[in-house]
Short mmCIF file of C-alpha atoms in Angstrom, two decimals:
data_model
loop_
_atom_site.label_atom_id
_atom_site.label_comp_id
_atom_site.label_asym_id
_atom_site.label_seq_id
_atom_site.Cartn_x
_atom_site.Cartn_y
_atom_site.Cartn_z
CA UNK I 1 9.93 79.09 122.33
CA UNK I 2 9.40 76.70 119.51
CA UNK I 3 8.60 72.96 120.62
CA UNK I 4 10.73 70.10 119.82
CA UNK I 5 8.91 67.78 121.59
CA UNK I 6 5.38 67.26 121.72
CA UNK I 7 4.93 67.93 125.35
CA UNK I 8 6.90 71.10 125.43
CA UNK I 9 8.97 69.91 128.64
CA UNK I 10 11.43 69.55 129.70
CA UNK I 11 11.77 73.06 127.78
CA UNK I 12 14.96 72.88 125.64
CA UNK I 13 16.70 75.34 123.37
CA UNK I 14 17.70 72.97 120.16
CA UNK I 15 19.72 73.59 117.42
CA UNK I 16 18.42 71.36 113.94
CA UNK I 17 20.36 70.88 110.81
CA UNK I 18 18.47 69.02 107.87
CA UNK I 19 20.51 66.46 106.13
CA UNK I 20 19.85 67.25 102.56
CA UNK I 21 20.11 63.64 101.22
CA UNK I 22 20.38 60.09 102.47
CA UNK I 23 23.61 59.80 100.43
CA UNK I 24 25.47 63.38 102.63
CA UNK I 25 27.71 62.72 105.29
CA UNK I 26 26.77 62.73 108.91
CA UNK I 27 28.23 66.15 110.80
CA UNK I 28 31.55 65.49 112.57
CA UNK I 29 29.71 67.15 115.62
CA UNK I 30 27.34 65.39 118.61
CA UNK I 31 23.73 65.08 117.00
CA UNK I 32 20.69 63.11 117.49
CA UNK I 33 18.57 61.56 114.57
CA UNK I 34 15.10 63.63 114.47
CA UNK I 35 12.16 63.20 112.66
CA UNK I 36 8.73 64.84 113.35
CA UNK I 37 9.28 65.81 117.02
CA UNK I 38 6.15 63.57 118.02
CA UNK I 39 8.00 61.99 120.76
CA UNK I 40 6.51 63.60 124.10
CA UNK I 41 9.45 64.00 126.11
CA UNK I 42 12.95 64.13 126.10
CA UNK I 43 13.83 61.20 124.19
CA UNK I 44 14.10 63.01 121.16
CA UNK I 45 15.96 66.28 122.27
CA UNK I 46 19.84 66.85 122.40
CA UNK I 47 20.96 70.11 124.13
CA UNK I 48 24.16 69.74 123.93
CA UNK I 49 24.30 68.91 120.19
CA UNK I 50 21.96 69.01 116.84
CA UNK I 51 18.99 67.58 115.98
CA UNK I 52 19.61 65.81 112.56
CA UNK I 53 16.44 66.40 110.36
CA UNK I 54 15.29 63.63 108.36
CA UNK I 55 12.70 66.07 106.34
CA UNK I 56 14.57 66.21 103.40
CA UNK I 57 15.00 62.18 102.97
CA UNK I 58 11.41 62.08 102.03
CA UNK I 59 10.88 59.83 98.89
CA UNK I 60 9.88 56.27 98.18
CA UNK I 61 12.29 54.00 96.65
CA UNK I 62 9.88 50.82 95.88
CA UNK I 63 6.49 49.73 96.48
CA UNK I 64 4.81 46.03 95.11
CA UNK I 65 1.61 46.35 95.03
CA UNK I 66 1.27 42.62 94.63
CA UNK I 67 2.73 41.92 98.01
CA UNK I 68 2.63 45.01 99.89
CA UNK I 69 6.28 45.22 100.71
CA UNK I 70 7.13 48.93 100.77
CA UNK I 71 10.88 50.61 100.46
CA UNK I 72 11.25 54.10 101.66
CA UNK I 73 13.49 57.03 103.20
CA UNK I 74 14.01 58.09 106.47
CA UNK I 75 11.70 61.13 106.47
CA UNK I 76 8.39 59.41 104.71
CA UNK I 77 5.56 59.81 107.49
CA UNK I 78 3.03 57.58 108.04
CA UNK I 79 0.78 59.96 107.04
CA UNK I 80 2.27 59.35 103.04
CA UNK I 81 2.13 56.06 103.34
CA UNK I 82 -1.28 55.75 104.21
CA UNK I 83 -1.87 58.08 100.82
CA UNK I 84 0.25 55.99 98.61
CA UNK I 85 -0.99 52.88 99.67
CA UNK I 86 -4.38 52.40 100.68
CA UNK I 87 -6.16 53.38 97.18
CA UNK I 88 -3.85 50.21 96.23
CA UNK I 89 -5.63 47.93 98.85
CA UNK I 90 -2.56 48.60 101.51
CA UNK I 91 -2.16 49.97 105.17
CA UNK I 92 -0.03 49.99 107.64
CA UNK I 93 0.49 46.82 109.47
CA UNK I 94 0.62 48.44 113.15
CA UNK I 95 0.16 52.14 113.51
CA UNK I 96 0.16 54.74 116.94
CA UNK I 97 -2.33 57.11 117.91
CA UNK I 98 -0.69 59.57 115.27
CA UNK I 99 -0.10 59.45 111.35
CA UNK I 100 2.37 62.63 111.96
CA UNK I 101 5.10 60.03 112.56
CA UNK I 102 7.99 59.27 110.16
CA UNK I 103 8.61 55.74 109.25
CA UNK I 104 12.05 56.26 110.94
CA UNK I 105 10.84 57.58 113.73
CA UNK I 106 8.23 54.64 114.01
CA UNK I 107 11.38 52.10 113.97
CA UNK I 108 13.48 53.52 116.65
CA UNK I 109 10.34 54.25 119.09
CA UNK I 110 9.52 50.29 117.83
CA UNK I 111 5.93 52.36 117.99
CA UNK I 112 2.25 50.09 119.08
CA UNK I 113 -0.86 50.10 118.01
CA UNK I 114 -4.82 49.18 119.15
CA UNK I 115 -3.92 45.36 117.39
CA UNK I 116 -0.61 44.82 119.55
CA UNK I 117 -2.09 41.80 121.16
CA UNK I 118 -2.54 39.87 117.60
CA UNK I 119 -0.26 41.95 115.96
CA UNK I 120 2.55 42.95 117.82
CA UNK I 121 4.40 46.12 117.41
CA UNK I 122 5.89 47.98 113.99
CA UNK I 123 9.21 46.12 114.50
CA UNK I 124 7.94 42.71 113.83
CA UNK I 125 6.86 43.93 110.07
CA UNK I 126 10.43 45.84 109.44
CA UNK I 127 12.22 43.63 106.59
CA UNK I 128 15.14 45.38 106.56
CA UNK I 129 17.24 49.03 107.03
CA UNK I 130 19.85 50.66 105.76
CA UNK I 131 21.57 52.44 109.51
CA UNK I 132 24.35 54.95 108.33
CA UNK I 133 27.24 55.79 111.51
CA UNK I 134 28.77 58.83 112.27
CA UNK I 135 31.95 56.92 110.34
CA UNK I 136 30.08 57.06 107.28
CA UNK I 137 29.96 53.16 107.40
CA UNK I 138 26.59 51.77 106.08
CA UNK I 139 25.24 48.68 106.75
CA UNK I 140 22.55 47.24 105.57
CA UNK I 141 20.15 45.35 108.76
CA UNK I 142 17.86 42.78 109.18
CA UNK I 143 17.25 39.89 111.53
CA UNK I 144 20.03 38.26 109.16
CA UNK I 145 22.08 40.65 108.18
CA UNK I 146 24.04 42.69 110.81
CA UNK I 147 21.46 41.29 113.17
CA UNK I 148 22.58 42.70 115.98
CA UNK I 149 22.15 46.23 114.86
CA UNK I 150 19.13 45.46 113.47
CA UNK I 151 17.52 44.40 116.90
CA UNK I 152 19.76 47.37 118.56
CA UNK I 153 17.96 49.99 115.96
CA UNK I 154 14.41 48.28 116.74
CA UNK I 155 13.07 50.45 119.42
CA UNK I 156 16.97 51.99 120.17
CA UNK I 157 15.92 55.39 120.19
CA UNK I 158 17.39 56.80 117.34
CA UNK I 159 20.96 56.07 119.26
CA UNK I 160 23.02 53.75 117.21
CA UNK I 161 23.04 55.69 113.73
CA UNK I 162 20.67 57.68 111.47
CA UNK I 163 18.40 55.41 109.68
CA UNK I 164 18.21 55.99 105.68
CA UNK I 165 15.76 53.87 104.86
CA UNK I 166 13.32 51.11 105.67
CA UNK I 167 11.78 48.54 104.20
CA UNK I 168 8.44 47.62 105.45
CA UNK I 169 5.12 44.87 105.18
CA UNK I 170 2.23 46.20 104.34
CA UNK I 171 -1.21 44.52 105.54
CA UNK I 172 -3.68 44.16 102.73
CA UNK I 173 -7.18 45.63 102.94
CA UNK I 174 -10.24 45.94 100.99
CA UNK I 175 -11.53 49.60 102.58
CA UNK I 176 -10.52 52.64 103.96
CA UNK I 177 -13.53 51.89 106.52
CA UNK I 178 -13.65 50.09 109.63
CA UNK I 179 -16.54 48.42 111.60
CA UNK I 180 -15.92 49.59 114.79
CA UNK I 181 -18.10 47.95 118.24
CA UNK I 182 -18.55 50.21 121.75
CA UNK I 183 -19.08 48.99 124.85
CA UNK I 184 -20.17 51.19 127.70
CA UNK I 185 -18.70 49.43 131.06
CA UNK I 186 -19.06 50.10 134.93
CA UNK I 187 -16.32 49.70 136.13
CA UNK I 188 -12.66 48.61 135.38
CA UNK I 189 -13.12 44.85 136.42
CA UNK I 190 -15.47 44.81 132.95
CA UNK I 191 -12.69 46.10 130.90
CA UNK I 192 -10.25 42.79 131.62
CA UNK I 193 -13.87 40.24 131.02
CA UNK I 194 -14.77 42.49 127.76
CA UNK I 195 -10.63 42.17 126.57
CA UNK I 196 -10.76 38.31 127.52
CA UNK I 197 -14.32 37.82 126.29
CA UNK I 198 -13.50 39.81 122.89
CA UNK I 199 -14.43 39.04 119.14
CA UNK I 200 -10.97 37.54 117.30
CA UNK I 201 -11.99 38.84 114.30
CA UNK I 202 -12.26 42.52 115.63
CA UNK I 203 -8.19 42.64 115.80
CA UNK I 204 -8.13 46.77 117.20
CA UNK I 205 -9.19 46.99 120.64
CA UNK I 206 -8.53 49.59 123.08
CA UNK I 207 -10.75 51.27 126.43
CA UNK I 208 -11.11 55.14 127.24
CA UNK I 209 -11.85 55.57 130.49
CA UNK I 210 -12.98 57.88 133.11
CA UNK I 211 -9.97 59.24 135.27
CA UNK I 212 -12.28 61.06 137.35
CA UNK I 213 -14.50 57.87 138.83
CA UNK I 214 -14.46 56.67 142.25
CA UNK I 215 -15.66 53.60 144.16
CA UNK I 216 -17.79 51.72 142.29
CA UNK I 217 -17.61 53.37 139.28
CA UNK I 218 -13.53 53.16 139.35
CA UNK I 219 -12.44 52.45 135.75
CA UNK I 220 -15.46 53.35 133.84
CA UNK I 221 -15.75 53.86 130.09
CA UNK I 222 -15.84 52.43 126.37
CA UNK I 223 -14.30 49.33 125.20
CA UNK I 224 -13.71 49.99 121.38
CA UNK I 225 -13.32 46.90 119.04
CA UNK I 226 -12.70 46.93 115.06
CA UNK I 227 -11.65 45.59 112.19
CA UNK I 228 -11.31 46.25 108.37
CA UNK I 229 -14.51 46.34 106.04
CA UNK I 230 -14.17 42.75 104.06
CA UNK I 231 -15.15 45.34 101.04
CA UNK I 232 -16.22 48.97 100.43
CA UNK I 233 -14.17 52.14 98.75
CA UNK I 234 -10.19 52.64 98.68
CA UNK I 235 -10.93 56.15 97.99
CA UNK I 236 -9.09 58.35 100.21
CA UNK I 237 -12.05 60.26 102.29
CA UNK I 238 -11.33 64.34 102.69
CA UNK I 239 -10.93 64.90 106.70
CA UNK I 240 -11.06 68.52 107.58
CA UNK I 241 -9.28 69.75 110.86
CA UNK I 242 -9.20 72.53 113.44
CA UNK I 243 -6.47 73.58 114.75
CA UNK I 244 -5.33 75.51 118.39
CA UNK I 245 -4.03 78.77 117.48
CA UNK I 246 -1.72 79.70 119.80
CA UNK I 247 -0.34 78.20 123.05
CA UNK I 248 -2.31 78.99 125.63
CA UNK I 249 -0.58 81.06 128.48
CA UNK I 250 -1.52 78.83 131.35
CA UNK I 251 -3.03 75.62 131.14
CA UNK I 252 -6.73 74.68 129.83
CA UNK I 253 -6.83 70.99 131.11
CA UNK I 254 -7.12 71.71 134.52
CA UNK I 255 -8.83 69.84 137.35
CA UNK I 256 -12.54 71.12 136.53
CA UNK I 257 -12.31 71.07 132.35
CA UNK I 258 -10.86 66.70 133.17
CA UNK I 259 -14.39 66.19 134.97
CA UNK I 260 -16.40 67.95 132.98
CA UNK I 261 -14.74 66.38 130.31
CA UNK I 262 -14.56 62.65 131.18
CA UNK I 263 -18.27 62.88 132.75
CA UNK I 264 -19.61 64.29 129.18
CA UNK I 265 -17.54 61.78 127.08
CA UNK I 266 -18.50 58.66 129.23
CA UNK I 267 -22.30 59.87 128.84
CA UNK I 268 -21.97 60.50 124.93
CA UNK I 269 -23.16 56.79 124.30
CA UNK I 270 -26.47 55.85 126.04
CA UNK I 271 -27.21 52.87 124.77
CA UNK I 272 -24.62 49.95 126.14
CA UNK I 273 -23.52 48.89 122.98
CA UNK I 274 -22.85 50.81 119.71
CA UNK I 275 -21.80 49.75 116.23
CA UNK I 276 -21.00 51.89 113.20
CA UNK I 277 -18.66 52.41 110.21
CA UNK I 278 -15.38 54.89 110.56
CA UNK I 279 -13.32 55.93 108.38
CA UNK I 280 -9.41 55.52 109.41
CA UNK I 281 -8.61 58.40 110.41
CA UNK I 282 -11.08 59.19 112.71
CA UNK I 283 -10.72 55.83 114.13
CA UNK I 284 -7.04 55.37 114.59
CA UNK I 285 -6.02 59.12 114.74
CA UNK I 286 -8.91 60.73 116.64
CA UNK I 287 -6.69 63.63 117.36
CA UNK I 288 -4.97 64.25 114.31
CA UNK I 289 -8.10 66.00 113.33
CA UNK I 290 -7.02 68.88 116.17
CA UNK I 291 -3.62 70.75 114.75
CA UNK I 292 -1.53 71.70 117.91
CA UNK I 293 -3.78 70.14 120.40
CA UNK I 294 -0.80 70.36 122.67
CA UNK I 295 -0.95 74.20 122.78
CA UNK I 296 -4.13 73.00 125.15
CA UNK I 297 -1.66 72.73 128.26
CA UNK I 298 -0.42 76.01 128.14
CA UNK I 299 3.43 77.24 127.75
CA UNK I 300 4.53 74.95 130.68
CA UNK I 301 3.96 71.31 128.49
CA UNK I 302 2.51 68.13 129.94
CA UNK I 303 4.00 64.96 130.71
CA UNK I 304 2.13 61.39 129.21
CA UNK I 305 3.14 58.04 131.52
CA UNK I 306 2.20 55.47 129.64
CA UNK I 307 2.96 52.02 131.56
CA UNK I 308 3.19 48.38 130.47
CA UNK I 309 2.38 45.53 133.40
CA UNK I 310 2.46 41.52 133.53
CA UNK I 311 -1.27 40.76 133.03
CA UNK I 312 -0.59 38.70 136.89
CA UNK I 313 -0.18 42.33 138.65
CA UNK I 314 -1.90 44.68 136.18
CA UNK I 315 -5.25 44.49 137.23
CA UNK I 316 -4.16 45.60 140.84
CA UNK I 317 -1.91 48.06 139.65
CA UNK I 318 -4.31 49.63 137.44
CA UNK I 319 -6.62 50.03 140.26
CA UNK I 320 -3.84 51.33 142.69
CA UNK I 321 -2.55 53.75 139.88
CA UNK I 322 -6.00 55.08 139.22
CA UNK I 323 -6.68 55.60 143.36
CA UNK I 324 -4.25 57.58 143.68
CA UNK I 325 -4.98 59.74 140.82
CA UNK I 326 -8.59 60.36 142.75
CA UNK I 327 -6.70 60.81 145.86
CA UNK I 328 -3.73 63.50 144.35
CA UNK I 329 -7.04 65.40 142.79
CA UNK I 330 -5.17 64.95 139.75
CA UNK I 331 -6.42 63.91 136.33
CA UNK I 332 -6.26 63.32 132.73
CA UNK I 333 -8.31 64.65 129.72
CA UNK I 334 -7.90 61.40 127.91
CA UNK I 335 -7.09 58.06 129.06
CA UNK I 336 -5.84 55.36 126.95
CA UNK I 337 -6.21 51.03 128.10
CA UNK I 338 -5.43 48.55 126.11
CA UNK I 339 -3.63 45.08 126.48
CA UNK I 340 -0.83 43.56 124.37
CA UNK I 341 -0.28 40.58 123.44
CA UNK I 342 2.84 38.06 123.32
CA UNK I 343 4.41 38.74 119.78
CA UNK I 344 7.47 40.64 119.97
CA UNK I 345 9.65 42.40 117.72
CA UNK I 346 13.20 41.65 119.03
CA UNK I 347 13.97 44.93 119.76
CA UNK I 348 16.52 45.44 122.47
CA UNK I 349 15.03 48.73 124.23
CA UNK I 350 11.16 47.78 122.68
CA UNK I 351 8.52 48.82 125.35
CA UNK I 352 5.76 46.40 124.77
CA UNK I 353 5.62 43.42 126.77
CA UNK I 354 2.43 40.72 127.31
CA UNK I 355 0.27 42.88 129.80
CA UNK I 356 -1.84 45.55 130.06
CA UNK I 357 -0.44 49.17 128.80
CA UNK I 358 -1.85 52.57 130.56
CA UNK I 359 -1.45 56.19 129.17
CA UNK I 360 -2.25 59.15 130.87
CA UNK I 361 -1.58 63.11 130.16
CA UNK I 362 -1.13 65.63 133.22
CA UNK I 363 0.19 69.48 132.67
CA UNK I 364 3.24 70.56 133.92
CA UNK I 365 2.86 72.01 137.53
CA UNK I 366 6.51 71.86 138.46
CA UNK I 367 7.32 69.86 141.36
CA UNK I 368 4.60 68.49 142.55
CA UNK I 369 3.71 66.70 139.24
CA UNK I 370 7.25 65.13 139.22
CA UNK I 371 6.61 63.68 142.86
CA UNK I 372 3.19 62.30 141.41
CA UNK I 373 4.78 60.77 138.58
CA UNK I 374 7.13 59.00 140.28
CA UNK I 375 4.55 57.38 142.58
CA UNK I 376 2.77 55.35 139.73
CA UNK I 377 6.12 54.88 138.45
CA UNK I 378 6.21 53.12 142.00
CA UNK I 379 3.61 51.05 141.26
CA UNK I 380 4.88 50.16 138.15
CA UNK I 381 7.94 48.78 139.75
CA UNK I 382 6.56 47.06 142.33
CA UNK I 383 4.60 45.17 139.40
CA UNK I 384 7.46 44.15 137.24
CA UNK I 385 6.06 46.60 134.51
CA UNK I 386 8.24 49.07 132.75
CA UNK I 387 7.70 53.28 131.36
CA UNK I 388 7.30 53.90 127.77
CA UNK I 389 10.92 56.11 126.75
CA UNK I 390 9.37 57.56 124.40
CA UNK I 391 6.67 59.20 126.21
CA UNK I 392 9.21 59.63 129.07
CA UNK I 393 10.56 63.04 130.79
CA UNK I 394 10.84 61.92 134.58
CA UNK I 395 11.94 58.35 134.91
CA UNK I 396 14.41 57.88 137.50
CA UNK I 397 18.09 56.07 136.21
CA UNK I 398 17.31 53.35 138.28
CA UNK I 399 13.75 52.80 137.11
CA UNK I 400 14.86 52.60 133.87
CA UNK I 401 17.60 50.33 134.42
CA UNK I 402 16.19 48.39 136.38
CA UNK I 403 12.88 47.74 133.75
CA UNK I 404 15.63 47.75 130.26
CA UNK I 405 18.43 45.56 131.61
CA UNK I 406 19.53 45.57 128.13
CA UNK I 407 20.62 49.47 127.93
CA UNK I 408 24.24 48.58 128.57
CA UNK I 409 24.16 46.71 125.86
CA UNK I 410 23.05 49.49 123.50
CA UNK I 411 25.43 51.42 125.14
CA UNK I 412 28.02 49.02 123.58
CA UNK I 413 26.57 49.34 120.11
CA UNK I 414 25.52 52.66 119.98
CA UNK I 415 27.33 55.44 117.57
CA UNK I 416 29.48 57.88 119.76
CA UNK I 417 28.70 60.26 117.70
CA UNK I 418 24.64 60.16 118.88
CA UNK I 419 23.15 61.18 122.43
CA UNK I 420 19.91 62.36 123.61
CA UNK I 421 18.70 64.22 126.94
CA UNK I 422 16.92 61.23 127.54
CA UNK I 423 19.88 58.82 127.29
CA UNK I 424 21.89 61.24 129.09
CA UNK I 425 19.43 61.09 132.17
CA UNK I 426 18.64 57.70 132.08
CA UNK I 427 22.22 56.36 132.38
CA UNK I 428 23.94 58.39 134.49
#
């Protein structure tokens, strides 16, 4: 069965339609805005309706190369961006773990990056949007324009129309490289001193750790810092990749392959500290450079929880969240900490928060991976922190409700016409 989301589950027969141009009229039928399927759970599925393909709305409108400020369609990923705009001294301003995102996309996911706590997340460098509803009404957003739409659309999950086009900041740079700092820590008490105790000027930081450790090695791994070369070559670097043929018929991240793993990737760096120059892509999009690296969990899918918490609770609920991942026997191949900062975009359903953000991966075991999920979503709760929709396929109504008091009122705004699984779930 073909994937429509990135963590093949909840599996879900789709039917997709590709709008052919920003200027064609919406389908008189239920549909749901979709871009590159990137989105992990169900957030960007709609079973009982089409998927609306942006792929078609692929072209740039406007670029300045004197100020950076970029107009584009719907369907442009981030990916093309990057190309078009870094030999011109340009890059994205706030970008995920993936480039295989569309600028759309991006928007409604409001997505975060490794500089959220300077930064803040992609919303807060959105000028404006052009949001098209299921009317055929078009309206054209910002935060003074149609303002509540705008903040509505910021992070609203593709629900209150299908997004034409954007018009985005870019952040000047002088190099496609990055100096990038790591840190090898003991345990997960170092990670909050090396955050609080961390170079300003390095404005990307973010901690893999080691799932697997116990006691007083809980929380282990790298604290990664970087910033932008001051100078150095705007020539786009060839990256070759590898990709995962096939999907696997059971899963290959199992319990022995995640301590294998973590125990060889937390040894890879013997000294304590590390400096070198990366390129972007390896830096920001480690991944990328694995095609289908999902097809690694076999034809059942993962689930990611990725959690924000108040920097108050979060170093407590960290350590309770990873305890019980050493007490389930469960684990994940790659573990993602970071902390984000105050800055905020506005947006009405946006995930990030001041705190400290966790994301984890576990394969699909049926049952018994729900239950687990919904005990760190426990601790979440209990913490005042909140679950990431995007990367969502198990949060309970009332979690959700409870953590986005402000659904009801995208509920209000959002275009009849437009439902997900995920919104489906979520409210009822």
């Amino acid at each position: 069965m073909a994937r429509f989301s990135w963590g093949g589950y909840p599996a879900s027969t789709q039917r997709v339609k590709k709008l052919a141009s920003t200027q064609s009229p919406l389908p008189k039928e239920p549909f749901l805005p979709y871009g590159l399927g990137r989105s992990y759970g169900d957030s960007c599925l709609n079973s009982q309706g089409l998927l609306l393909s942006s792929s078609h709305c692929d072209h740039f409108l406007a670029f300045d190369k004197d100020t950076g400020v970029l107009t584009c369609e719907a369907g442009v990923s981030l990916k093309m961006i990057i190309h078009h705009c870094l030999p011109l001294g340009w890059f994205l301003p706030v970008t995920p773990g993936t480039q295989f995102v569309t600028i759309a996309g991006a928007v409604a996911n409001d997505v975060h990056g490794k500089n959220h706590q300077v930064a803040g997340s992609f919303g807060c460098f959105v000028k404006q949007l052009e949001l098209v509803r299921s009317t055929g009404e078009r309206l054209i957003c910002s935060s003074e324009q149609n303002s509540d739409y705008f903040y509505a659309t910021i992070g609203g999950l593709g629900l209150t129309g299908f997004i034409t086009q954007v018009t985005l900041q870019m952040k000047r740079v002088n190099s496609h490289k990055l100096l990038v700092t790591s840190e090898k820590y003991q345990h997960l008490d170092d990670f909050f001193t090396l955050s609080d105790n961390a170079d300003p000027g390095h404005e990307y930081q973010v901690a893999w750790l080691d799932c697997t450790a116990t006691g007083k090695k809980l929380g282990r791994g790298h604290f990664i810092s970087a910033k932008h070369q001051d100078d150095g070559d705007l020539t786009l670097p060839e990256r070759r990749s590898k990709s995962v043929p096939m999907t696997s018929p059971i899963s290959l991240i199992n319990n022995l392959s995640v301590r294998s793993f973590n125990s060889l990737y937390y040894q890879r760096q013997i000294g304590q500290r590390k400096i070198l120059e990366q390129s972007y892509a390896p830096f920001f999009y480690p991944l990328d450079g694995i095609e289908n690296w999902n097809r690694l969990y076999g034809k059942h899918g993962f689930l990611q929880h990725q959690c924000v918490i108040p920097k108050a609770t979060g170093r407590d609920a960290i350590k309770s969240m990873l305890e019980l991942i050493a007490k389930e026997k469960t684990g994940s191949f790659l573990v993602v900490l970071k902390m984000m900062g105050e800055k905020s975009s506005g947006g009405w359903l946006s995930f990030p928060m001041d705190g400290v953000t966790l994301a984890m991966d576990f394969p699909y075991r049926g049952k018994q991976t729900l239950d687990f999920l919904h005990k760190l979503d426990d601790i979440v709760n209990e913490a005042g922190g909140r679950i990431y929709p995007a990367k969502d396929a198990n949060m309970l109504p009332a979690t959700f409700q409870h953590a986005y008091p402000s659904w009801e009122a995208i509920e209000a705004i959002r275009d009849p016409n437009i439902a997900s699984d995920f919104w489906r779930r979520v409210t009822s």
